[in-house]
Amino acid sequence: MKYLKLVLLFLLLFPSLPAAGQEAVPPVDPQGIVESIEISGVPEDDISQAVRGMMQKLVGQRLDQQGANDLLDRIEIELPGFIATTKLAVGTEPDRIKLVFVVEKSNEEPGRRININSRYTVEDVHIDGIDESRLSRGIRDDIHKLIGQMLNQALADRIHHRMIRELRPRYSVVKRVVKGTRPQHVVVVYEVKKASWIPFLDLSPYIVYHSKQNFSAAADVPIQVGSNRFTFGIVDDADQLLERFAGFRVGYENVNVGTERLGIGLHYGSFHERWQPVTTSGIYRERRTFDPSLTFAFDPRLKLTAGVSLSELEIQYPATHSENSNAALASLNFRGVWESSETDKHEVDAGYDLRAGAHNLDSDFIFTRHLGHALYAFQHERNKLTISVMAGGISGRAPLFERFSLGNTTTLRGWNKFDIAPLGGDRVIHATLQYGFGDVRIGTWTNDTDQKRPLETGFYLFYDTGAVGDRGSPMKARHSVGLGFGQESFFVALGFPIRTEGVQPTFMMGARF
């Protein structure tokens, strides 16, 4: 018993002695000299060469914790969805340490913004673009709650969404988190910008491919001076119309003619037409079009456009001659995007277009064309459901470029429009149901500043149904299903027409730049 008491007394007096077979672990000097740098959690190549070079500059120097924290910020910017921390390990000598950058996947709920700055204190909150007094008392009280506290990302996001709801549709709001003037401090910035009442026409360069209709592409060079924009472009497209049209187009737009509610547009195009091997007296080989228009915005979401479309066609049969297709046009369009919560986003896009060829416009084609369309999209975290419908009708004699067709990269995907209605139709109806999920990381890419960026894509499934034909003849409903991946800027899809005979899938891909 005496020996047992001595053993217990020895253990109480020397609790830090290593157990048998173990070596004592010396303490890590937080001001030690950095002996080596290690990266844990991700492959080194996922981090840009520039950041890795900055890491190596720490080797041989006493640990600069602020410099290490700056590198943590750079890593988290390059790898959204990841959290970076540092860990110190003992070196080979007493005054040496190993600096380990530990990069881990964030444990935040899917679809939520990553809280990469939650370890910092909020130095201040800036409201840029409007006076803070224009915000409700509740928002201003929540803003003051952020200051002086560790960054509460959930509260900062709630303020952002409440500002969007209060200020839409006349303003847009963007939230940013920037470094403060003191170490370990950040500033939350809410940038408020006036929404564009009349946006410029979307002329983004694009290229699309349909395995049964080949490539289509267009590219425009915009020159913007204030509210004015000049555009010069070329196009070679077989996707939009029944014919492949290739040529050039020029345009001028002013989206603020004395007031932000009023805009004008002048667009001219000259195209050479190429056709599938179908013989008809309506085929033309040259088309020149001039479209002047005037747009009035009731608010940034609702716009009314009126104008004329003056087209000269060079008809091939029975003998080469010219005919005019001059039409008055009017359209009413609504587009709204809003967020009902931090994870739920809604989009509504609807419109009605009227085009009427008339004798008093010196038109050889007398017709009236109606087209209505609507789209609703609901996004919850990484899931997105889209429903769209389209219906239209034509009375009278319209040129082929005014007639309806289905079976391209956006309608009845999987079908070939020349197998459905090679000359188009004067009636059309179409609907799409699409479900998408993502974003799935499929790799990384390096930008021009040598920063690694994640390469992510979403996957989607779709079902299309529609019918097109002429008045007085039966219209046959057709269906297709398919799958694809991509984002708004690019897509790759495979469509399958649903029919009794042999099914041949259609491959489609495209990109906007």
C-alpha positions as CSV (number, residue, x, y, z in Angstrom):
1,M,0.0,0.0,0.0
2,K,2.9,2.3,0.8
3,Y,4.3,1.9,-2.7
4,L,0.9,2.5,-4.3
5,K,0.6,5.8,-2.5
6,L,4.1,6.8,-3.7
7,V,3.1,6.0,-7.3
8,L,-0.1,8.1,-7.1
9,L,1.8,11.0,-5.5
10,F,4.4,10.8,-8.3
11,L,1.6,10.9,-11.0
12,L,0.0,13.9,-9.4
13,L,3.3,15.8,-9.2
14,F,4.3,15.0,-12.8
15,P,1.1,14.7,-14.8
16,S,2.7,15.8,-18.1
17,L,5.2,13.1,-18.4
18,P,4.7,11.0,-21.5
19,A,3.3,7.5,-21.2
20,A,5.6,4.5,-21.7
21,G,6.7,4.3,-25.4
22,Q,5.8,7.9,-26.2
23,E,8.0,11.0,-26.7
24,A,7.2,14.3,-25.2
25,V,5.6,16.8,-27.7
26,P,7.2,20.2,-27.4
27,P,4.9,23.2,-27.5
28,V,4.5,25.1,-30.8
29,D,5.9,28.6,-30.8
30,P,3.3,30.9,-32.4
31,Q,6.1,33.4,-33.3
32,G,8.4,30.7,-34.6
33,I,10.2,30.7,-37.9
34,V,8.1,29.0,-40.7
35,E,10.0,25.9,-41.8
36,S,7.6,24.7,-44.4
37,I,4.2,25.2,-45.9
38,E,1.6,22.4,-46.4
39,I,-1.9,22.4,-48.0
40,S,-4.4,20.0,-46.6
41,G,-7.9,19.1,-47.8
42,V,-7.6,19.8,-51.5
43,P,-5.1,19.2,-54.3
44,E,-2.4,21.9,-54.4
45,D,-3.3,22.5,-58.1
46,D,-6.8,23.7,-57.0
47,I,-5.1,26.8,-55.6
48,S,-3.6,29.3,-58.0
49,Q,0.2,29.5,-58.6
50,A,0.1,33.1,-57.4
51,V,-1.3,32.2,-54.0
52,R,1.1,29.2,-53.6
53,G,3.9,31.6,-54.4
54,M,2.8,34.0,-51.7
55,M,2.7,31.0,-49.3
56,Q,6.3,30.2,-50.1
57,K,7.4,33.7,-49.3
58,L,6.4,33.0,-45.6
59,V,9.0,30.3,-45.4
60,G,12.2,31.3,-43.5
61,Q,10.3,34.2,-41.8
62,R,8.8,34.5,-38.4
63,L,5.1,33.8,-38.6
64,D,3.1,36.7,-39.9
65,Q,-0.5,35.9,-38.8
66,Q,-2.0,38.8,-40.7
67,G,-0.3,37.7,-43.9
68,A,-1.5,34.1,-43.3
69,N,-5.1,35.5,-42.8
70,D,-4.8,37.4,-46.0
71,L,-4.0,34.1,-47.8
72,L,-7.0,32.5,-46.2
73,D,-9.2,35.1,-47.8
74,R,-7.6,34.5,-51.2
75,I,-8.1,30.8,-50.9
76,E,-11.8,31.2,-50.0
77,I,-12.3,33.6,-52.9
78,E,-10.7,31.1,-55.3
79,L,-12.6,28.1,-53.8
80,P,-16.2,29.2,-53.1
81,G,-17.9,26.6,-50.9
82,F,-14.8,25.9,-48.9
83,I,-13.5,27.2,-45.5
84,A,-9.8,27.8,-45.0
85,T,-8.0,27.8,-41.6
86,T,-4.4,27.6,-40.5
87,K,-2.8,25.0,-38.1
88,L,0.7,25.1,-36.6
89,A,2.9,22.0,-36.1
90,V,6.3,21.7,-34.5
91,G,9.3,21.9,-36.8
92,T,12.6,20.0,-36.8
93,E,14.1,22.6,-34.4
94,P,12.7,24.2,-31.3
95,D,12.2,27.6,-32.9
96,R,10.8,26.2,-36.2
97,I,7.2,25.6,-37.1
98,K,5.2,24.0,-39.9
99,L,2.3,26.1,-41.3
100,V,-0.6,24.0,-42.6
101,F,-3.4,25.6,-44.6
102,V,-6.4,23.4,-44.0
103,V,-9.1,23.7,-46.6
104,E,-12.5,22.0,-45.9
105,K,-15.9,21.9,-47.5
106,S,-18.3,24.3,-45.8
107,N,-20.9,22.6,-43.6
108,E,-23.6,25.2,-44.5
109,E,-26.9,23.9,-45.8
110,P,-26.9,23.3,-49.6
111,G,-27.9,26.4,-51.6
112,R,-27.1,28.9,-48.8
113,R,-24.3,31.5,-49.3
114,I,-21.1,30.4,-47.8
115,N,-20.2,32.2,-44.5
116,I,-16.6,32.8,-45.3
117,N,-16.2,35.9,-43.2
118,S,-18.0,34.8,-40.0
119,R,-14.8,34.9,-38.0
120,Y,-14.5,38.7,-38.5
121,T,-16.0,41.6,-36.7
122,V,-18.3,44.0,-38.6
123,E,-16.6,47.4,-38.5
124,D,-19.3,49.3,-40.3
125,V,-22.2,48.9,-42.7
126,H,-22.4,51.1,-45.8
127,I,-25.5,51.9,-47.9
128,D,-24.4,53.1,-51.3
129,G,-26.7,54.6,-53.9
130,I,-29.6,55.9,-51.7
131,D,-30.0,57.7,-48.4
132,E,-30.4,55.2,-45.5
133,S,-33.4,57.2,-44.3
134,R,-35.4,55.7,-47.3
135,L,-35.2,52.3,-45.7
136,S,-37.8,51.1,-43.2
137,R,-37.1,51.5,-39.5
138,G,-36.9,47.7,-39.1
139,I,-34.1,47.4,-41.7
140,R,-32.2,50.2,-40.2
141,D,-32.4,48.7,-36.7
142,D,-31.1,45.3,-38.1
143,I,-28.2,47.1,-39.8
144,H,-27.2,48.7,-36.5
145,K,-27.3,45.2,-34.9
146,L,-24.6,44.0,-37.3
147,I,-22.0,46.7,-36.3
148,G,-19.5,45.7,-33.7
149,Q,-20.5,42.0,-33.7
150,M,-19.1,39.0,-35.4
151,L,-20.5,38.9,-38.9
152,N,-23.9,37.2,-38.8
153,Q,-24.3,36.1,-42.4
154,A,-27.9,35.0,-41.9
155,L,-28.9,38.5,-40.6
156,A,-26.9,40.2,-43.4
157,D,-28.7,38.1,-46.0
158,R,-32.1,38.9,-44.4
159,I,-31.4,42.6,-44.6
160,H,-30.4,42.1,-48.3
161,H,-33.6,40.4,-49.2
162,R,-35.8,42.9,-47.2
163,M,-34.1,45.8,-49.1
164,I,-34.8,44.0,-52.4
165,R,-38.5,43.7,-51.5
166,E,-38.8,47.3,-50.3
167,L,-36.9,48.9,-53.3
168,R,-38.0,46.8,-56.3
169,P,-38.8,47.2,-59.1
170,R,-37.1,50.6,-59.4
171,Y,-33.8,49.5,-57.7
172,S,-31.5,46.5,-57.5
173,V,-29.5,45.6,-54.5
174,V,-26.1,43.8,-54.3
175,K,-24.4,42.8,-51.0
176,R,-20.6,42.7,-50.7
177,V,-18.3,42.1,-47.8
178,V,-15.0,43.9,-47.9
179,K,-12.0,44.3,-45.6
180,G,-12.2,46.9,-42.9
181,T,-9.5,49.4,-41.8
182,R,-8.5,47.3,-38.9
183,P,-7.2,43.7,-38.8
184,Q,-9.9,41.0,-38.4
185,H,-12.6,43.5,-39.3
186,V,-14.9,43.7,-42.4
187,V,-17.4,46.2,-43.8
188,V,-20.7,45.1,-45.2
189,V,-21.7,47.1,-48.3
190,Y,-25.2,47.2,-49.8
191,E,-25.0,48.7,-53.3
192,V,-28.3,50.1,-54.5
193,K,-28.5,50.8,-58.2
194,K,-31.4,52.2,-60.3
195,A,-32.9,49.4,-62.4
196,S,-32.7,49.9,-66.2
197,W,-36.2,50.8,-67.3
198,I,-35.5,49.9,-71.0
199,P,-32.5,47.5,-71.4
200,F,-30.6,47.3,-74.6
201,L,-31.6,44.5,-77.0
202,D,-29.9,41.2,-76.1
203,L,-27.3,40.6,-78.9
204,S,-24.9,38.4,-77.0
205,P,-22.7,36.3,-79.4
206,Y,-23.9,32.8,-79.6
207,I,-23.2,29.5,-81.2
208,V,-25.6,26.5,-81.2
209,Y,-25.6,23.1,-82.8
210,H,-28.4,20.8,-83.7
211,S,-27.4,17.4,-85.0
212,K,-30.1,17.4,-87.8
213,Q,-29.8,21.1,-88.7
214,N,-26.0,21.9,-88.2
215,F,-24.5,25.0,-86.6
216,S,-25.9,28.4,-86.1
217,A,-24.0,31.4,-84.9
218,A,-24.0,35.2,-84.5
219,A,-21.7,37.9,-83.2
220,D,-22.2,41.6,-82.7
221,V,-19.8,44.4,-81.7
222,P,-21.6,46.9,-79.5
223,I,-20.3,50.5,-79.1
224,Q,-22.1,52.2,-76.2
225,V,-22.0,56.0,-75.5
226,G,-24.1,56.8,-72.5
227,S,-27.7,55.7,-73.2
228,N,-26.9,55.2,-76.9
229,R,-25.6,52.0,-78.5
230,F,-24.5,51.2,-82.0
231,T,-24.1,47.5,-83.0
232,F,-22.5,45.8,-86.0
233,G,-22.8,42.1,-86.4
234,I,-22.8,39.0,-88.6
235,V,-25.2,36.1,-88.4
236,D,-25.5,32.6,-90.0
237,D,-28.6,30.9,-88.4
238,A,-30.6,27.9,-89.2
239,D,-32.2,27.5,-85.8
240,Q,-34.7,30.4,-85.5
241,L,-36.6,30.3,-88.8
242,L,-37.5,27.8,-91.5
243,E,-34.6,29.0,-93.7
244,R,-31.0,29.4,-93.0
245,F,-30.2,33.1,-93.2
246,A,-26.7,34.5,-93.4
247,G,-25.6,38.1,-93.6
248,F,-25.0,41.2,-91.6
249,R,-27.0,43.5,-89.3
250,V,-26.5,47.0,-87.9
251,G,-28.5,48.8,-85.3
252,Y,-28.9,51.9,-83.1
253,E,-30.6,52.2,-79.8
254,N,-31.3,55.0,-77.3
255,V,-32.8,53.8,-74.1
256,N,-33.3,57.2,-72.6
257,V,-35.0,59.6,-75.0
258,G,-35.6,62.6,-72.7
259,T,-36.9,60.2,-70.0
260,E,-35.9,56.7,-68.8
261,R,-39.4,55.6,-69.7
262,L,-38.9,56.1,-73.5
263,G,-36.5,54.4,-75.9
264,I,-36.1,54.0,-79.7
265,G,-34.5,51.4,-81.9
266,L,-33.4,51.3,-85.5
267,H,-32.3,47.9,-86.9
268,Y,-31.3,46.9,-90.4
269,G,-30.3,43.5,-91.8
270,S,-29.4,42.0,-95.1
271,F,-29.5,38.3,-95.5
272,H,-29.0,35.6,-98.1
273,E,-31.4,32.7,-97.6
274,R,-30.7,29.0,-98.0
275,W,-33.3,26.3,-98.0
276,Q,-33.9,22.6,-97.5
277,P,-34.7,20.7,-100.7
278,V,-38.3,21.8,-100.7
279,T,-39.9,23.4,-103.8
280,T,-42.5,26.1,-103.3
281,S,-43.4,29.3,-105.1
282,G,-42.9,31.2,-101.8
283,I,-39.1,30.7,-101.6
284,Y,-37.0,33.8,-101.6
285,R,-33.2,34.0,-101.7
286,E,-32.5,37.5,-100.4
287,R,-34.2,39.4,-97.5
288,R,-33.5,43.0,-96.4
289,T,-35.3,44.3,-93.3
290,F,-35.5,47.6,-91.6
291,D,-37.2,47.7,-88.2
292,P,-37.8,51.1,-86.5
293,S,-39.5,50.9,-83.1
294,L,-40.5,53.0,-80.1
295,T,-40.6,51.5,-76.5
296,F,-42.5,52.9,-73.5
297,A,-41.8,51.5,-70.0
298,F,-44.6,51.6,-67.5
299,D,-42.0,50.5,-64.9
300,P,-38.8,48.4,-65.2
301,R,-40.9,45.2,-65.5
302,L,-43.7,46.2,-68.0
303,K,-42.9,47.6,-71.5
304,L,-44.9,48.4,-74.6
305,T,-43.2,48.5,-78.0
306,A,-44.7,49.8,-81.3
307,G,-43.2,50.2,-84.7
308,V,-43.0,48.8,-88.2
309,S,-41.1,46.1,-90.0
310,L,-40.2,46.8,-93.6
311,S,-38.9,43.8,-95.5
312,E,-38.0,43.4,-99.2
313,L,-37.9,39.8,-100.5
314,E,-36.3,38.6,-103.7
315,I,-38.6,35.8,-104.8
316,Q,-37.3,33.0,-107.0
317,Y,-40.4,31.6,-108.6
318,P,-42.0,31.6,-111.1
319,A,-39.5,34.3,-112.2
320,T,-37.1,36.4,-110.1
321,H,-38.9,39.4,-108.8
322,S,-39.2,41.5,-105.6
323,E,-42.1,41.6,-103.1
324,N,-42.6,43.7,-99.9
325,S,-43.7,42.4,-96.6
326,N,-44.3,45.5,-94.5
327,A,-46.1,45.1,-91.2
328,A,-47.1,47.2,-88.2
329,L,-46.0,45.7,-85.0
330,A,-46.8,46.0,-81.3
331,S,-45.8,44.0,-78.3
332,L,-46.5,44.1,-74.5
333,N,-43.9,42.3,-72.3
334,F,-43.6,41.7,-68.6
335,R,-40.7,40.3,-66.7
336,G,-40.4,40.1,-63.0
337,V,-37.8,38.3,-60.8
338,W,-38.1,38.2,-57.0
339,E,-37.0,36.2,-54.0
340,S,-39.6,35.1,-51.4
341,S,-36.9,33.9,-49.0
342,E,-33.1,33.4,-48.8
343,T,-33.5,30.1,-50.8
344,D,-36.5,30.7,-53.0
345,K,-36.5,32.6,-56.2
346,H,-39.3,33.3,-58.7
347,E,-39.3,34.5,-62.3
348,V,-42.2,35.4,-64.5
349,D,-41.8,36.3,-68.2
350,A,-44.8,36.9,-70.4
351,G,-45.6,38.7,-73.5
352,Y,-47.9,39.3,-76.5
353,D,-46.8,40.2,-80.0
354,L,-48.9,41.5,-82.9
355,R,-47.7,41.9,-86.5
356,A,-50.0,43.0,-89.3
357,G,-49.1,43.3,-93.0
358,A,-51.4,46.0,-94.6
359,H,-52.1,47.6,-98.0
360,N,-51.5,51.1,-96.6
361,L,-47.9,50.1,-95.8
362,D,-47.4,49.0,-99.4
363,S,-47.2,45.3,-98.5
364,D,-47.7,42.5,-100.9
365,F,-48.4,40.2,-98.0
366,I,-51.6,40.9,-96.1
367,F,-51.8,39.1,-92.8
368,T,-52.3,39.3,-89.1
369,R,-50.0,37.4,-86.7
370,H,-50.6,36.9,-83.0
371,L,-48.2,35.2,-80.6
372,G,-48.4,34.9,-76.9
373,H,-45.9,33.3,-74.5
374,A,-45.5,32.9,-70.8
375,L,-42.8,31.4,-68.5
376,Y,-42.7,30.7,-64.8
377,A,-39.6,29.5,-63.0
378,F,-39.2,28.6,-59.4
379,Q,-35.8,28.0,-57.8
380,H,-35.4,26.5,-54.4
381,E,-31.7,26.3,-53.3
382,R,-30.1,24.2,-56.2
383,N,-33.4,23.0,-57.7
384,K,-35.2,24.8,-60.5
385,L,-38.6,24.1,-62.0
386,T,-39.5,25.8,-65.3
387,I,-42.9,25.8,-67.0
388,S,-43.4,27.6,-70.3
389,V,-46.3,27.9,-72.9
390,M,-46.6,29.5,-76.3
391,A,-49.5,29.8,-78.7
392,G,-50.0,31.8,-81.9
393,G,-52.1,32.1,-85.0
394,I,-51.9,33.8,-88.5
395,S,-54.7,34.9,-90.7
396,G,-54.1,35.9,-94.4
397,R,-51.0,35.3,-96.5
398,A,-47.7,35.7,-94.6
399,P,-44.1,35.2,-95.8
400,L,-42.3,32.1,-94.7
401,F,-40.2,33.9,-92.1
402,E,-43.4,34.9,-90.3
403,R,-44.8,31.4,-90.2
404,F,-44.5,29.2,-87.1
405,S,-42.2,26.2,-86.7
406,L,-41.3,23.7,-84.0
407,G,-38.4,21.4,-83.6
408,N,-35.1,23.2,-82.9
409,T,-32.9,23.7,-79.9
410,T,-35.6,25.4,-77.8
411,T,-38.9,23.8,-79.0
412,L,-39.8,20.1,-79.4
413,R,-36.2,19.3,-78.6
414,G,-35.4,15.9,-80.3
415,W,-37.5,16.6,-83.4
416,N,-36.4,18.0,-86.7
417,K,-38.6,20.9,-87.8
418,F,-38.5,19.8,-91.4
419,D,-40.0,16.4,-90.4
420,I,-42.9,18.2,-88.7
421,A,-43.9,21.0,-91.0
422,P,-41.2,21.9,-93.7
423,L,-43.2,25.0,-94.7
424,G,-44.2,25.9,-91.2
425,G,-47.8,26.6,-90.1
426,D,-50.2,29.4,-89.4
427,R,-51.2,27.9,-86.0
428,V,-48.9,26.8,-83.2
429,I,-49.1,25.7,-79.6
430,H,-46.2,24.5,-77.4
431,A,-45.4,23.8,-73.8
432,T,-42.3,22.8,-71.8
433,L,-41.8,21.3,-68.4
434,Q,-38.2,21.3,-67.2
435,Y,-36.6,20.4,-63.9
436,G,-33.0,21.2,-63.1
437,F,-30.7,20.4,-60.3
438,G,-27.1,21.4,-59.5
439,D,-24.6,23.0,-59.3
440,V,-22.2,20.1,-59.5
441,R,-18.5,20.8,-59.5
442,I,-16.9,19.1,-62.4
443,G,-13.4,20.7,-62.2
444,T,-11.6,24.0,-62.0
445,W,-10.4,26.6,-64.5
446,T,-7.8,29.3,-64.2
447,N,-8.7,32.9,-65.2
448,D,-6.4,35.5,-66.6
449,T,-5.1,36.6,-63.2
450,D,-4.0,33.0,-62.5
451,Q,-6.9,32.4,-60.0
452,K,-8.5,29.0,-59.7
453,R,-12.2,29.1,-60.2
454,P,-14.6,26.1,-59.8
455,L,-16.2,24.8,-62.9
456,E,-19.8,23.9,-62.0
457,T,-22.8,22.8,-64.0
458,G,-26.4,21.9,-63.5
459,F,-28.2,18.9,-64.8
460,Y,-31.8,19.0,-66.1
461,L,-34.6,16.9,-67.5
462,F,-37.3,18.2,-69.9
463,Y,-40.5,17.3,-71.5
464,D,-41.8,19.2,-74.6
465,T,-45.1,18.9,-76.3
466,G,-46.5,20.9,-79.2
467,A,-48.3,21.1,-82.5
468,V,-48.0,23.2,-85.6
469,G,-50.1,23.3,-88.8
470,D,-52.3,25.2,-91.2
471,R,-55.8,26.4,-90.5
472,G,-58.4,23.9,-91.8
473,S,-56.1,20.9,-91.5
474,P,-55.7,18.6,-88.4
475,M,-52.8,19.4,-86.1
476,K,-50.9,16.4,-84.7
477,A,-49.5,16.8,-81.1
478,R,-46.0,15.6,-80.8
479,H,-43.9,15.0,-77.7
480,S,-40.3,14.7,-76.7
481,V,-38.2,14.1,-73.6
482,G,-34.6,14.6,-72.8
483,L,-31.8,15.5,-70.5
484,G,-28.9,17.9,-70.5
485,F,-26.4,19.8,-68.4
486,G,-25.3,23.4,-68.4
487,Q,-26.0,26.8,-67.1
488,E,-27.5,30.0,-68.7
489,S,-24.3,30.6,-70.7
490,F,-24.0,27.1,-72.2
491,F,-25.8,23.8,-72.6
492,V,-25.4,20.3,-73.9
493,A,-28.6,18.2,-74.3
494,L,-29.9,15.0,-75.8
495,G,-33.6,15.0,-77.0
496,F,-35.7,11.9,-77.8
497,P,-38.8,12.3,-80.0
498,I,-41.7,10.1,-78.8
499,R,-43.1,8.2,-81.7
500,T,-44.0,4.7,-82.7
501,E,-41.3,4.2,-85.4
502,G,-37.6,4.1,-84.8
503,V,-36.4,6.8,-82.3
504,Q,-33.3,8.7,-83.2
505,P,-32.0,11.0,-80.5
506,T,-31.0,14.5,-81.4
507,F,-27.8,16.0,-79.9
508,M,-27.8,19.8,-79.2
509,M,-25.3,22.1,-77.7
510,G,-24.7,25.8,-77.5
511,A,-23.1,28.7,-75.7
512,R,-23.6,32.5,-75.2
513,F,-20.6,34.7,-74.6
